[in-house]
Amino acid sequence: MSTASDVGKAQSSKLAGRALFERIGKPTKIVAPMVDQSELAWRILSRRYGATLAYTPMLHAKLFATSEKYRRDMWSDLDGDESIDRPLVVQFCANDPEYLLKAAQLVENKCDAVDLNLGCPQGIAKKGHYGSFLMEEWDLVANLINTLHTKLAVPVTAKIRIFPDREKTLAYAKMVLDAGAQFLTVHGRLREQKGQQTGLADWATIKYLRDNLPSDTVFFANGNILYPEDIPRCMTELGCDAVMSAEGNLYNPGVFNIEHIGDKEKTFPRVDKVLREYFEIVKQHNCSVASRTAMKNHFFKILRPFLPNHVDIRSQLAQLSPKHPFEEWENVVAAVEQAVLDIFAQPDIATKDVITTHAPQAWGGAYKTVPYWRCQPYFRPVNGVTADKRVAQQFADKDDVDIPSCTPSAVKRDADQDLESDKRKELRKEPAST
């Protein structure tokens, strides 16, 4: 933690806005803050697949400031290490400026900025009074941001959701910036858009904010990223500085490899390759309790399209927990590798291992059919209908057009949802998602 003298010196040299953005390399592809899932090992893997900036999982400021066990569980000596984990933004949820500052000061020497979560829509955030449930308390939000802006040695940033009214959203964004936020990330969904009600992010409102905020604002967009092609499309259509991905990244880290569009090994990598690479990272950085805890969740997401076709491996994985030795996890990894080797030994694999891009959709992008042995976005069914088809139906109802029949069988759930941590539920005060 810095002394008052240290903070004074840091404040005088602390970079703001555009200068900070340039110093960290003008990143354009960002790993979103995801509860228990954007931890150290996943950030390292994501950078290998093209991510140029990463956020930590949302951390509970009061718990981080007061509980040594919580800090041990969520943070390690390697988090924020200059050689493996930068640039890095650490995200906190909070409703008390004092606890937020104390928590942020514990990591200010291990990150490039500290972000305030103003977007978590989950019930636990409502009970804990943080995230998107501060959207009506502008004075408190301004106080939280300004406390870090004036007293922390590194810059403060913020991630928000939108209101139904564009003008109110614009006023809110301006307030956040005026309070001292140096980057603004806009998740183009309402607070109510979660779970089965997630739906499409509103790019039109994101663009409205970009067009009406000061031109030098460092502006990140979040929402509707399924495939690598969606990232440059988002940047072009919205005029944002960078694009943040949550579940798109969780199910396919290759979503960030936009420099290699057309190379399926980089943009839709084989699940066996990604699983092995991720597992070796976890083992190499085993001082990270958070990475070990998140491992099972990541295994299931990487293997999501694969496991329905290999239920024996799914059963094997389901029995594991963070307490099991790496040797037992190795058995699952090796089983996946063998299964994919068997697939590629088939004489007709060249005709099967093909990615098909379907017709452009009314929302601007196009769905793809990807072989199940490759990483790909997840389309979660609701009442038996997958989200891609629900979106198509919404546009068809609006425009009275036929629904394309060539959509893939699967669905994107907003990643700002995964609050699976038992320890958080136990404490009841912990972070939901961003």
C-alpha positions as a printed NumPy array, in Angstrom:
array([[  0.   ,   0.   ,   0.   ],
       [  1.281,   3.475,  -0.85 ],
       [  2.037,   6.14 ,   1.732],
       [  0.569,   9.637,   1.458],
       [  3.89 ,  10.821,   0.047],
       [  3.897,   8.035,  -2.549],
       [  0.361,   8.893,  -3.601],
       [  1.246,  12.542,  -3.931],
       [  4.12 ,  11.718,  -6.247],
       [  2.027,   9.245,  -8.218],
       [ -0.827,  11.741,  -8.588],
       [  1.483,  14.261, -10.176],
       [  2.58 ,  11.759, -12.811],
       [ -0.654,   9.765, -13.171],
       [ -1.724,   9.528, -16.793],
       [ -5.243,  10.413, -17.838],
       [ -7.574,   9.176, -20.553],
       [ -5.993,   9.063, -23.969],
       [ -2.401,   9.229, -22.632],
       [ -3.061,   6.201, -20.426],
       [ -4.672,   4.343, -23.317],
       [ -1.624,   4.956, -25.482],
       [  0.812,   3.981, -22.741],
       [ -0.749,   0.534, -22.384],
       [ -0.523,  -0.007, -26.135],
       [ -3.927,   1.191, -27.391],
       [ -5.565,  -2.199, -26.78 ],
       [ -8.562,  -3.048, -28.951],
       [ -9.542,  -6.536, -27.708],
       [-10.503,  -6.803, -24.05 ],
       [-11.248,  -9.715, -21.726],
       [-14.277,  -8.63 , -19.702],
       [-14.422,  -8.798, -15.908],
       [-16.246, -12.051, -15.156],
       [-16.972, -13.395, -11.699],
       [-14.653, -16.335, -10.942],
       [-13.747, -16.672, -14.626],
       [-11.409, -13.898, -15.832],
       [ -8.796, -15.06 , -13.336],
       [ -5.02 , -15.213, -13.913],
       [ -4.761, -18.43 , -15.937],
       [ -7.631, -17.467, -18.24 ],
       [ -6.171, -14.009, -18.802],
       [ -2.827, -15.54 , -19.791],
       [ -4.541, -17.913, -22.227],
       [ -6.692, -15.134, -23.698],
       [ -3.652, -12.982, -24.381],
       [ -2.107, -15.858, -26.33 ],
       [ -5.221, -15.848, -28.504],
       [ -5.166, -12.146, -29.26 ],
       [ -6.515, -10.262, -26.223],
       [ -4.614,  -7.02 , -25.656],
       [ -6.128,  -5.94 , -22.305],
       [ -7.71 ,  -7.954, -19.5  ],
       [ -9.852,  -7.199, -16.466],
       [ -9.856,  -9.261, -13.291],
       [-13.036, -10.865, -12.024],
       [-15.215,  -8.437, -10.105],
       [-13.854,  -8.277,  -6.551],
       [-15.895,  -7.243,  -3.518],
       [-14.151,  -4.136,  -2.181],
       [-15.125,  -4.512,   1.476],
       [-14.201,  -8.187,   1.595],
       [-10.945,  -7.55 ,  -0.234],
       [-10.052,  -4.758,   2.18 ],
       [-10.942,  -6.639,   5.362],
       [-10.608, -10.398,   4.776],
       [ -7.176, -11.929,   4.344],
       [ -8.736, -15.236,   3.319],
       [-10.797, -13.563,   0.606],
       [ -7.667, -11.872,  -0.723],
       [ -5.764, -15.175,  -0.754],
       [ -8.619, -16.839,  -2.605],
       [ -8.939, -14.07 ,  -5.197],
       [ -5.409, -12.67 ,  -5.612],
       [ -1.905, -14.141,  -5.833],
       [  1.615, -12.793,  -6.09 ],
       [  1.502, -13.417,  -9.844],
       [ -1.661, -11.404, -10.466],
       [ -0.616,  -8.208, -12.174],
       [  2.964,  -9.439, -12.664],
       [  4.696,  -7.238, -15.237],
       [  6.021, -10.206, -17.225],
       [  2.823, -12.254, -17.592],
       [ -0.268, -10.253, -16.635],
       [ -0.237,  -6.747, -18.053],
       [ -1.841,  -4.551, -19.084],
       [ -4.382,  -5.27 , -16.365],
       [ -7.402,  -3.505, -14.894],
       [ -8.625,  -4.648, -11.468],
       [-12.382,  -4.338, -11.011],
       [-14.195,  -3.813,  -7.713],
       [-17.835,  -3.526,  -6.756],
       [-18.473,  -1.175,  -3.852],
       [-20.884,   1.201,  -2.166],
       [-18.502,   2.702,   0.405],
       [-15.714,   5.032,  -0.771],
       [-13.496,   4.241,   2.209],
       [-13.526,   0.48 ,   1.686],
       [-13.159,   0.934,  -2.072],
       [-10.062,   3.061,  -1.598],
       [ -8.529,   0.63 ,   0.907],
       [ -9.103,  -2.29 ,  -1.433],
       [ -7.771,  -0.434,  -4.464],
       [ -4.628,   0.63 ,  -2.608],
       [ -3.803,  -3.028,  -2.006],
       [ -3.448,  -3.609,  -5.772],
       [ -2.454,  -0.203,  -7.134],
       [  1.146,  -1.312,  -7.642],
       [  0.063,  -4.411,  -9.571],
       [ -2.26 ,  -2.97 , -12.217],
       [ -2.655,  -0.19 , -14.767],
       [ -6.031,   1.036, -13.51 ],
       [ -8.856,   0.189, -11.111],
       [-12.397,  -0.16 , -12.475],
       [-15.68 ,   0.424, -10.651],
       [-18.393,  -2.102, -11.47 ],
       [-21.642,  -0.272, -12.168],
       [-23.175,  -3.014, -14.281],
       [-23.832,  -6.163, -12.25 ],
       [-27.582,  -6.915, -12.616],
       [-27.865,  -9.933, -10.329],
       [-30.086, -10.271,  -7.273],
       [-27.05 , -10.563,  -5.022],
       [-25.937,  -7.121,  -6.225],
       [-29.366,  -5.754,  -5.32 ],
       [-29.095,  -7.249,  -1.825],
       [-25.522,  -6.051,  -1.454],
       [-26.302,  -2.613,  -2.913],
       [-23.687,  -2.412,  -5.665],
       [-23.244,  -2.792,  -9.418],
       [-26.19 ,  -1.678, -11.563],
       [-28.256,  -1.101,  -8.412],
       [-26.356,   2.133,  -7.891],
       [-27.673,   3.529, -11.181],
       [-30.182,   5.758,  -9.356],
       [-27.637,   7.014,  -6.815],
       [-25.561,   9.387,  -8.873],
       [-24.048,  11.242,  -5.936],
       [-22.745,   7.999,  -4.463],
       [-21.389,   6.841,  -7.82 ],
       [-19.615,  10.167,  -8.307],
       [-18.171,   9.967,  -4.793],
       [-16.86 ,   6.433,  -5.324],
       [-15.158,   7.351,  -8.596],
       [-13.823,  10.688,  -7.411],
       [-12.351,   9.167,  -4.26 ],
       [-10.173,   6.898,  -6.381],
       [ -9.49 ,   9.641,  -8.898],
       [ -8.092,  11.983,  -6.254],
       [ -6.471,   9.514,  -3.843],
       [ -5.316,   6.455,  -5.76 ],
       [ -1.897,   6.176,  -7.396],
       [ -3.365,   4.693, -10.609],
       [ -6.289,   5.883, -12.742],
       [ -9.907,   4.882, -12.16 ],
       [-12.23 ,   3.611, -14.904],
       [-15.881,   2.518, -14.945],
       [-18.171,   0.018, -16.648],
       [-21.864,   0.885, -16.926],
       [-25.143,  -0.429, -18.293],
       [-27.708,   1.696, -20.117],
       [-31.067,   3.158, -19.126],
       [-34.161,   2.786, -21.364],
       [-33.85 ,   6.516, -22.11 ],
       [-30.849,   7.566, -24.221],
       [-30.634,  11.077, -22.821],
       [-30.599,   9.802, -19.265],
       [-27.895,   7.299, -20.217],
       [-25.865,  10.093, -21.787],
       [-26.199,  12.266, -18.698],
       [-25.178,   9.314, -16.533],
       [-22.114,   8.617, -18.677],
       [-21.105,  12.28 , -18.525],
       [-21.409,  12.247, -14.74 ],
       [-19.179,   9.166, -14.522],
       [-16.555,  10.831, -16.701],
       [-16.77 ,  14.146, -14.84 ],
       [-16.205,  12.297, -11.56 ],
       [-12.854,  11.105, -12.852],
       [-13.272,   7.892, -14.874],
       [-10.507,   7.732, -17.493],
       [-12.006,   4.908, -19.573],
       [-15.719,   4.27 , -20.036],
       [-17.019,   0.814, -20.924],
       [-20.653,   0.657, -22.001],
       [-22.49 ,  -2.633, -21.825],
       [-25.411,  -1.993, -24.133],
       [-28.047,  -3.786, -22.09 ],
       [-30.554,  -2.673, -19.496],
       [-30.28 ,  -3.782, -15.889],
       [-33.32 ,  -5.991, -16.499],
       [-31.632,  -7.816, -19.393],
       [-30.241, -10.871, -17.643],
       [-30.791, -14.608, -17.645],
       [-33.593, -15.575, -20.012],
       [-34.287, -11.886, -20.646],
       [-30.757, -11.092, -21.853],
       [-31.479, -10.391, -25.526],
       [-29.35 ,  -8.298, -27.868],
       [-27.186,  -5.442, -26.664],
       [-28.309,  -2.074, -28.016],
       [-25.541,  -0.927, -30.333],
       [-27.573,   2.102, -31.392],
       [-27.519,   3.484, -27.861],
       [-23.809,   2.715, -27.505],
       [-23.164,   4.631, -30.721],
       [-25.328,   7.515, -29.509],
       [-23.137,   7.802, -26.418],
       [-19.959,   7.615, -28.467],
       [-21.21 ,  10.346, -30.795],
       [-22.31 ,  12.675, -27.998],
       [-19.546,  12.294, -25.427],
       [-16.317,  14.323, -25.719],
       [-14.33 ,  13.089, -28.694],
       [-11.241,  12.358, -26.596],
       [-13.148,   9.944, -24.307],
       [-11.551,   6.49 , -24.249],
       [-14.626,   4.416, -25.028],
       [-15.077,   0.62 , -24.937],
       [-18.151,  -1.267, -26.214],
       [-19.482,  -4.505, -24.714],
       [-22.167,  -6.809, -26.124],
       [-23.108,  -8.989, -29.145],
       [-19.648, -10.41 , -29.872],
       [-20.034, -13.959, -31.172],
       [-17.282, -14.305, -33.765],
       [-13.952, -12.603, -34.591],
       [-15.592, -10.688, -37.455],
       [-17.915,  -8.993, -34.969],
       [-15.04 ,  -7.096, -33.336],
       [-13.93 ,  -4.977, -36.332],
       [-17.593,  -4.573, -37.301],
       [-18.344,  -3.214, -33.837],
       [-15.395,  -0.821, -33.914],
       [-16.363,   0.453, -37.365],
       [-20.093,   0.848, -36.69 ],
       [-19.788,   2.354, -33.216],
       [-16.522,   4.262, -33.487],
       [-15.291,   2.798, -30.189],
       [-11.65 ,   2.498, -29.178],
       [-11.924,  -1.157, -28.198],
       [-14.35 ,  -4.044, -27.855],
       [-14.866,  -6.085, -24.697],
       [-16.012,  -9.706, -24.812],
       [-17.325, -11.857, -21.97 ],
       [-18.946, -15.165, -22.889],
       [-17.749, -14.962, -26.465],
       [-14.248, -15.206, -25.02 ],
       [-15.147, -17.85 , -22.407],
       [-16.43 , -20.348, -24.967],
       [-13.879, -19.481, -27.628],
       [-10.708, -17.566, -26.685],
       [ -9.969, -17.414, -30.424],
       [-12.683, -14.744, -30.755],
       [ -9.923, -12.139, -30.279],
       [ -7.736, -13.423, -33.123],
       [ -9.099, -10.922, -35.619],
       [ -5.75 , -10.693, -37.416],
       [ -6.223, -14.335, -38.443],
       [ -9.809, -14.391, -39.71 ],
       [ -9.986, -17.306, -42.125],
       [ -7.508, -19.408, -40.148],
       [ -9.745, -21.79 , -38.215],
       [ -6.854, -23.065, -36.087],
       [ -6.524, -19.599, -34.582],
       [-10.105, -18.332, -34.638],
       [-11.953, -21.593, -33.88 ],
       [ -9.202, -23.671, -32.273],
       [ -9.656, -27.356, -31.508],
       [-10.982, -28.018, -28.029],
       [ -8.196, -30.494, -27.257],
       [ -5.519, -27.896, -28.061],
       [ -7.133, -25.139, -25.989],
       [ -7.859, -27.473, -23.081],
       [ -4.266, -28.704, -22.945],
       [ -2.852, -25.191, -23.184],
       [ -5.133, -23.854, -20.465],
       [ -4.45 , -26.824, -18.165],
       [ -0.682, -26.364, -18.476],
       [ -1.059, -22.666, -17.602],
       [ -3.025, -23.517, -14.458],
       [ -0.366, -26.026, -13.393],
       [  2.456, -23.601, -14.093],
       [  0.781, -20.877, -11.997],
       [ -0.584, -23.067,  -9.222],
       [ -0.072, -20.36 ,  -6.605],
       [ -3.29 , -18.825,  -7.961],
       [ -6.144, -20.235,  -5.868],
       [ -8.633, -18.43 ,  -8.105],
       [ -7.279, -20.186, -11.203],
       [ -7.502, -23.605,  -9.594],
       [-11.037, -22.87 ,  -8.375],
       [-12.162, -21.726, -11.835],
       [-10.687, -24.706, -13.668],
       [-13.757, -26.943, -13.755],
       [-15.962, -24.125, -15.   ],
       [-13.507, -23.392, -17.812],
       [-13.206, -27.065, -18.751],
       [-16.971, -27.287, -19.195],
       [-17.132, -24.097, -21.263],
       [-14.23 , -25.042, -23.547],
       [-15.779, -28.476, -24.056],
       [-19.403, -27.312, -24.258],
       [-20.028, -28.463, -27.887],
       [-17.871, -31.558, -27.433],
       [-19.269, -33.174, -24.282],
       [-22.774, -34.048, -25.587],
       [-20.982, -36.27 , -28.101],
       [-18.683, -37.816, -25.486],
       [-20.808, -38.334, -22.403],
       [-18.228, -40.644, -20.82 ],
       [-15.787, -37.759, -20.631],
       [-18.515, -35.474, -19.328],
       [-19.212, -37.923, -16.506],
       [-15.506, -38.137, -15.724],
       [-15.189, -34.344, -15.575],
       [-18.336, -33.916, -13.472],
       [-16.771, -35.924, -10.648],
       [-13.746, -33.628, -10.289],
       [-13.32 , -30.683,  -7.937],
       [-10.515, -28.194,  -7.24 ],
       [ -9.362, -30.51 ,  -4.441],
       [ -8.547, -33.358,  -6.806],
       [ -4.87 , -33.681,  -7.786],
       [ -3.73 , -32.538, -11.215],
       [ -3.144, -36.195, -12.169],
       [ -6.891, -36.821, -12.168],
       [ -7.516, -33.722, -14.274],
       [ -4.828, -34.982, -16.643],
       [ -6.949, -38.067, -17.284],
       [ -9.755, -35.872, -18.616],
       [ -7.399, -33.821, -20.79 ],
       [ -5.799, -36.961, -22.202],
       [ -9.217, -38.497, -22.927],
       [-10.25 , -35.399, -24.875],
       [ -6.994, -35.43 , -26.816],
       [ -7.454, -39.072, -27.769],
       [-11.06 , -38.54 , -28.813],
       [-10.121, -35.656, -31.107],
       [ -7.208, -37.641, -32.543],
       [ -9.699, -40.382, -33.403],
       [-11.927, -37.815, -35.116],
       [ -9.049, -36.554, -37.237],
       [ -8.091, -40.102, -38.177],
       [-11.347, -40.448, -40.086],
       [-10.774, -40.612, -43.857],
       [-13.4  , -37.946, -44.616],
       [-12.254, -35.446, -41.951],
       [-11.391, -32.825, -44.597],
       [-15.055, -32.587, -45.581],
       [-16.255, -32.603, -41.963],
       [-13.807, -30.101, -40.483],
       [-15.392, -27.14 , -42.254],
       [-16.8  , -23.883, -40.873],
       [-19.841, -22.585, -42.735],
       [-20.909, -18.937, -42.624],
       [-24.626, -18.422, -43.209],
       [-26.545, -15.493, -44.635],
       [-26.223, -12.04 , -42.996],
       [-28.819, -11.401, -40.319],
       [-30.922,  -8.346, -39.545],
       [-28.747,  -7.607, -36.479],
       [-25.734,  -7.111, -38.742],
       [-23.697, -10.269, -38.343],
       [-23.98 , -13.824, -39.6  ],
       [-24.216, -17.133, -37.777],
       [-21.76 , -19.957, -38.395],
       [-21.884, -23.706, -38.159],
       [-18.728, -24.96 , -36.45 ],
       [-17.69 , -28.617, -35.939],
       [-18.245, -29.729, -32.361],
       [-14.538, -30.404, -31.802],
       [-13.769, -26.699, -32.206],
       [-14.378, -23.846, -29.756],
       [-17.471, -21.808, -30.606],
       [-20.097, -19.517, -29.061],
       [-22.832, -21.053, -26.992],
       [-26.486, -20.498, -27.841],
       [-28.508, -21.36 , -24.746],
       [-32.049, -22.62 , -25.311],
       [-34.956, -20.977, -23.474],
       [-38.203, -22.957, -23.574],
       [-36.688, -25.115, -26.288],
       [-35.809, -22.189, -28.589],
       [-32.215, -21.062, -28.981],
       [-31.326, -17.377, -28.772],
       [-30.238, -17.098, -32.404],
       [-33.721, -18.191, -33.501],
       [-35.424, -15.947, -30.95 ],
       [-33.516, -12.964, -32.334],
       [-34.425, -13.927, -35.899],
       [-38.073, -14.196, -34.881],
       [-37.991, -10.751, -33.261],
       [-36.718,  -9.185, -36.477],
       [-39.173, -11.196, -38.541],
       [-42.077, -10.021, -36.398],
       [-40.85 ,  -6.464, -36.719],
       [-40.193,  -6.519, -40.46 ],
       [-42.62 ,  -9.259, -41.566],
       [-39.912, -11.327, -43.227],
       [-39.207, -15.045, -43.366],
       [-36.934, -16.535, -40.735],
       [-33.749, -18.137, -42.107],
       [-33.634, -21.858, -41.37 ],
       [-29.853, -22.259, -41.395],
       [-29.069, -21.144, -37.868],
       [-26.784, -23.272, -35.692],
       [-28.124, -25.334, -32.8  ],
       [-26.841, -23.488, -29.958],
       [-26.644, -19.378, -27.672],
       [-25.195, -16.587, -26.263],
       [-25.907, -15.868, -22.681],
       [-24.541, -12.631, -21.288],
       [-21.448, -13.446, -19.283],
       [-22.35 , -10.88 , -16.743],
       [-24.281, -13.623, -15.066],
       [-21.991, -16.274, -13.741],
       [-22.24 , -16.093, -10.002],
       [-21.455, -19.708,  -9.233],
       [-18.972, -19.302,  -6.381],
       [-19.992, -21.183,  -3.273],
       [-17.878, -18.938,  -1.104],
       [-19.717, -15.886,  -2.403],
       [-23.128, -17.387,  -1.753],
       [-21.895, -18.341,   1.694],
       [-20.927, -14.771,   2.511],
       [-23.936, -13.258,   0.733],
       [-22.113, -10.003,   0.218],
       [-19.971, -10.962,  -2.659],
       [-19.849,  -9.865,  -6.246],
       [-22.213, -11.093,  -8.815],
       [-21.001, -10.168, -12.229],
       [-20.099,  -7.168, -14.24 ]])
